Amino acid sequence: MARRAILPMTLPEPPPAALRLKIDAAAIADNWRALDRLSGGARAGAAVKADGYGVGVAHVLPALLAAGARDFFVAHWSEVAAVLDHAAADQISVLHGVSTLAEAAYARALGVRPVINSLHQARLWQEGGGGPCDLMIDTGINRLGIAPGEAGDPVIAALDVHTLMSHLASADEDAELNDRQLACFHRIKAQVKHRDLSIANSAGIALGANFALDLTRPGVALYGGIARRELAGVIRQVVYPQAMVLQRRRIGPGDSVGYNATFTANAPLEVATVAIGYADGFLRCRGPGFAMHHHGYDLPVLGRVSMDMTVVDCSTCPQLSAGDFVEIPFDLPVDAARCGLSQYELLTSLGKRFTRHS
Ligand SMILES: *Cc1c(COP(=O)(O)O)cnc(C)c1O
């Protein structure tokens, strides 16, 4: 029988990636400070779920800690370890709470707080040994959290609640629901012994001082999202993608570009193939009408975006050649409106193939 070599193989260092994500750590810190200031007497925390909204926890956490953030929120237990590389366990809350005894045991072993979201979760947490936790009251989003009528339940009274929280459904709109949710939260709060009160996400902070309470929980605005118009001019862009040109070619009249030949040249054209596609979060909505940039030159996208490649018109940029990097505009509110997607979706779909650096 042929022996298969399973010798440990040392691979050479890979060459620099053809996709770069420049992360402006100073902008993250500035955004947190601005949100903390807008939170008035309350302190701002930071939602860092989904790998810091796709930006990368390893880059986001140091910037947030240096700025002064002390309270961090993730959704899944699988996200805790990466945050623990930077922050202390008692600074971390897991929004999905505990759904199994295994999760409760993991939470207790680490000293990370679950956000208890139901009477079932409260019982499970106590059964698993209990300890400090947070508690979510659902005041109107009907997604996650105990119902207001459950706040007086003995199993809730037995909890050691650190932060009593609720979540706004329509903070990014001038909706009457915002005030109704806040009023409901204030009616219920006395029924649950707690240390801090928290209801505002990024948009909630911009709703005004009465929403700040003790602790705010901004997420998207930390990463450059303009969650409400009041934050325009306050929040800075954080993410700057760049991609390498793979080749440059000349096409003639009648030649088409890309899948399904959706673009056909009517004159000779210089085109460049760029190493970014929808697998990198550069979705098809960024096709024709969208342009990349190189040293101030516009490079309009031609035809369909592919999985790993996008073709641009480089006729006006004679010096652009293979190996050069082009800039991908990432103006969250503008691109989201163009794409019919949320700013959250654009951030969290940034792919894994970027080398992230700050
Ligand atoms: C994601 C999340 C936040 C942060 O929301 P943004 O809109 O990104 O600011 C705050 N609180 C809860 C419960 C969340 O799930």
mmCIF file of N, CA and C in Angstrom, residues 204-255:
data_model
loop_
_atom_site.group_PDB
_atom_site.id
_atom_site.type_symbol
_atom_site.label_atom_id
_atom_site.label_comp_id
_atom_site.label_asym_id
_atom_site.label_seq_id
_atom_site.Cartn_x
_atom_site.Cartn_y
_atom_site.Cartn_z
ATOM 1 N N GLY A 204 -31.418 55.181 18.325
ATOM 2 C CA GLY A 204 -32.071 55.573 19.574
ATOM 3 C C GLY A 204 -31.330 56.696 20.283
ATOM 4 N N ILE A 205 -30.002 56.705 20.160
ATOM 5 C CA ILE A 205 -29.199 57.772 20.776
ATOM 6 C C ILE A 205 -29.594 59.115 20.168
ATOM 7 N N ALA A 206 -29.851 59.116 18.849
ATOM 8 C CA ALA A 206 -30.202 60.366 18.160
ATOM 9 C C ALA A 206 -31.643 60.792 18.444
ATOM 10 N N LEU A 207 -32.434 59.936 19.109
ATOM 11 C CA LEU A 207 -33.817 60.303 19.428
ATOM 12 C C LEU A 207 -33.891 61.316 20.559
ATOM 13 N N GLY A 208 -32.806 61.439 21.331
ATOM 14 C CA GLY A 208 -32.817 62.443 22.390
ATOM 15 C C GLY A 208 -32.399 61.880 23.730
ATOM 16 N N ALA A 209 -32.109 62.801 24.654
ATOM 17 C CA ALA A 209 -31.509 62.456 25.938
ATOM 18 C C ALA A 209 -32.374 61.499 26.754
ATOM 19 N N ASN A 210 -33.705 61.585 26.588
ATOM 20 C CA ASN A 210 -34.561 60.736 27.427
ATOM 21 C C ASN A 210 -34.465 59.258 27.056
ATOM 22 N N PHE A 211 -33.862 58.951 25.923
ATOM 23 C CA PHE A 211 -33.692 57.548 25.533
ATOM 24 C C PHE A 211 -32.355 56.968 26.014
ATOM 25 N N ALA A 212 -31.459 57.820 26.499
ATOM 26 C CA ALA A 212 -30.110 57.343 26.827
ATOM 27 C C ALA A 212 -30.084 56.494 28.104
ATOM 28 N N LEU A 213 -30.903 56.862 29.096
ATOM 29 C CA LEU A 213 -30.973 56.132 30.372
ATOM 30 C C LEU A 213 -29.567 55.979 30.971
ATOM 31 N N ASP A 214 -29.140 54.754 31.347
ATOM 32 C CA ASP A 214 -27.808 54.589 31.957
ATOM 33 C C ASP A 214 -26.748 54.149 30.959
ATOM 34 N N LEU A 215 -27.170 53.379 29.957
ATOM 35 C CA LEU A 215 -26.218 52.751 29.031
ATOM 36 C C LEU A 215 -26.842 52.704 27.639
ATOM 37 N N THR A 216 -26.100 53.152 26.637
ATOM 38 C CA THR A 216 -26.597 53.020 25.264
ATOM 39 C C THR A 216 -25.833 51.897 24.557
ATOM 40 N N ARG A 217 -26.423 51.387 23.479
ATOM 41 C CA ARG A 217 -25.837 50.219 22.797
ATOM 42 C C ARG A 217 -25.680 50.473 21.305
ATOM 43 N N PRO A 218 -24.848 51.435 20.922
ATOM 44 C CA PRO A 218 -24.680 51.689 19.482
ATOM 45 C C PRO A 218 -23.951 50.536 18.801
ATOM 46 N N GLY A 219 -24.320 50.322 17.552
ATOM 47 C CA GLY A 219 -23.634 49.330 16.726
ATOM 48 C C GLY A 219 -23.250 49.985 15.412
ATOM 49 N N VAL A 220 -24.185 50.022 14.492
ATOM 50 C CA VAL A 220 -23.893 50.400 13.104
ATOM 51 C C VAL A 220 -23.180 51.759 12.993
ATOM 52 N N ALA A 221 -23.521 52.697 13.868
ATOM 53 C CA ALA A 221 -22.908 54.031 13.767
ATOM 54 C C ALA A 221 -21.423 54.006 14.123
ATOM 55 N N LEU A 222 -21.016 53.034 14.945
ATOM 56 C CA LEU A 222 -19.583 52.918 15.261
ATOM 57 C C LEU A 222 -18.781 52.649 14.001
ATOM 58 N N TYR A 223 -19.430 51.958 13.058
ATOM 59 C CA TYR A 223 -18.732 51.495 11.857
ATOM 60 C C TYR A 223 -19.004 52.387 10.644
ATOM 61 N N GLY A 224 -19.594 53.560 10.905
ATOM 62 C CA GLY A 224 -19.813 54.525 9.824
ATOM 63 C C GLY A 224 -21.243 54.607 9.333
ATOM 64 N N GLY A 225 -22.135 53.822 9.909
ATOM 65 C CA GLY A 225 -23.534 53.858 9.475
ATOM 66 C C GLY A 225 -24.224 55.123 9.969
ATOM 67 N N ILE A 226 -24.985 55.757 9.082
ATOM 68 C CA ILE A 226 -25.750 56.942 9.472
ATOM 69 C C ILE A 226 -27.161 56.453 9.782
ATOM 70 N N ALA A 227 -27.366 56.109 11.053
ATOM 71 C CA ALA A 227 -28.601 55.445 11.449
ATOM 72 C C ALA A 227 -29.802 56.387 11.418
ATOM 73 N N ARG A 228 -29.550 57.663 11.615
ATOM 74 C CA ARG A 228 -30.582 58.707 11.500
ATOM 75 C C ARG A 228 -29.913 59.955 10.957
ATOM 76 N N ARG A 229 -30.736 60.837 10.357
ATOM 77 C CA ARG A 229 -30.184 62.051 9.726
ATOM 78 C C ARG A 229 -29.367 62.893 10.721
ATOM 79 N N GLU A 230 -29.755 62.881 12.013
ATOM 80 C CA GLU A 230 -29.037 63.702 13.003
ATOM 81 C C GLU A 230 -27.563 63.296 13.101
ATOM 82 N N LEU A 231 -27.240 62.093 12.668
ATOM 83 C CA LEU A 231 -25.861 61.599 12.805
ATOM 84 C C LEU A 231 -24.995 61.942 11.589
ATOM 85 N N ALA A 232 -25.618 62.458 10.528
ATOM 86 C CA ALA A 232 -24.841 62.867 9.345
ATOM 87 C C ALA A 232 -23.933 64.028 9.746
ATOM 88 N N GLY A 233 -22.681 63.968 9.327
ATOM 89 C CA GLY A 233 -21.735 65.018 9.712
ATOM 90 C C GLY A 233 -21.103 64.777 11.072
ATOM 91 N N VAL A 234 -21.648 63.812 11.822
ATOM 92 C CA VAL A 234 -21.101 63.471 13.142
ATOM 93 C C VAL A 234 -20.303 62.175 13.043
ATOM 94 N N ILE A 235 -20.853 61.232 12.302
ATOM 95 C CA ILE A 235 -20.264 59.892 12.180
ATOM 96 C C ILE A 235 -19.356 59.841 10.959
ATOM 97 N N ARG A 236 -18.171 59.286 11.136
ATOM 98 C CA ARG A 236 -17.176 59.219 10.050
ATOM 99 C C ARG A 236 -17.127 57.832 9.402
ATOM 100 N N GLN A 237 -16.751 57.821 8.125
ATOM 101 C CA GLN A 237 -16.555 56.549 7.419
ATOM 102 C C GLN A 237 -15.405 55.769 8.045
ATOM 103 N N VAL A 238 -15.560 54.467 8.136
ATOM 104 C CA VAL A 238 -14.578 53.604 8.807
ATOM 105 C C VAL A 238 -13.880 52.657 7.822
ATOM 106 N N VAL A 239 -14.626 52.193 6.833
ATOM 107 C CA VAL A 239 -14.150 51.098 5.995
ATOM 108 C C VAL A 239 -13.833 51.579 4.581
ATOM 109 N N TYR A 240 -12.653 51.219 4.087
ATOM 110 C CA TYR A 240 -12.210 51.609 2.741
ATOM 111 C C TYR A 240 -11.673 50.380 1.993
ATOM 112 N N PRO A 241 -12.507 49.747 1.165
ATOM 113 C CA PRO A 241 -12.033 48.564 0.424
ATOM 114 C C PRO A 241 -11.174 48.959 -0.792
ATOM 115 N N GLN A 242 -10.204 48.112 -1.089
ATOM 116 C CA GLN A 242 -9.359 48.278 -2.283
ATOM 117 C C GLN A 242 -9.177 46.906 -2.928
ATOM 118 N N ALA A 243 -9.097 46.882 -4.253
ATOM 119 C CA ALA A 243 -8.936 45.599 -4.962
ATOM 120 C C ALA A 243 -7.920 45.752 -6.084
ATOM 121 N N MET A 244 -7.252 44.633 -6.386
ATOM 122 C CA MET A 244 -6.177 44.654 -7.380
ATOM 123 C C MET A 244 -6.720 44.458 -8.794
ATOM 124 N N VAL A 245 -6.070 45.120 -9.742
ATOM 125 C CA VAL A 245 -6.379 44.916 -11.161
ATOM 126 C C VAL A 245 -5.663 43.650 -11.624
ATOM 127 N N LEU A 246 -6.418 42.743 -12.261
ATOM 128 C CA LEU A 246 -5.841 41.484 -12.741
ATOM 129 C C LEU A 246 -5.321 41.605 -14.164
ATOM 130 N N GLN A 247 -6.065 42.323 -14.999
ATOM 131 C CA GLN A 247 -5.567 42.555 -16.356
ATOM 132 C C GLN A 247 -6.289 43.731 -16.995
ATOM 133 N N ARG A 248 -5.648 44.241 -18.020
ATOM 134 C CA ARG A 248 -6.201 45.347 -18.778
ATOM 135 C C ARG A 248 -6.280 44.880 -20.226
ATOM 136 N N ARG A 249 -7.358 45.212 -20.898
ATOM 137 C CA ARG A 249 -7.507 44.787 -22.289
ATOM 138 C C ARG A 249 -8.260 45.846 -23.076
ATOM 139 N N ARG A 250 -8.167 45.673 -24.421
ATOM 140 C CA ARG A 250 -8.858 46.608 -25.295
ATOM 141 C C ARG A 250 -9.996 45.849 -25.965
ATOM 142 N N ILE A 251 -11.181 46.439 -25.987
ATOM 143 C CA ILE A 251 -12.294 45.805 -26.701
ATOM 144 C C ILE A 251 -12.779 46.753 -27.793
ATOM 145 N N GLY A 252 -13.460 46.176 -28.775
ATOM 146 C CA GLY A 252 -13.898 46.978 -29.920
ATOM 147 C C GLY A 252 -15.407 47.134 -29.951
ATOM 148 N N PRO A 253 -15.900 47.934 -30.882
ATOM 149 C CA PRO A 253 -17.347 48.112 -31.030
ATOM 150 C C PRO A 253 -18.012 46.762 -31.265
ATOM 151 N N GLY A 254 -19.091 46.507 -30.575
ATOM 152 C CA GLY A 254 -19.790 45.231 -30.721
ATOM 153 C C GLY A 254 -19.355 44.184 -29.711
ATOM 154 N N ASP A 255 -18.217 44.383 -29.061
ATOM 155 C CA ASP A 255 -17.774 43.424 -28.034
ATOM 156 C C ASP A 255 -18.587 43.624 -26.748
#
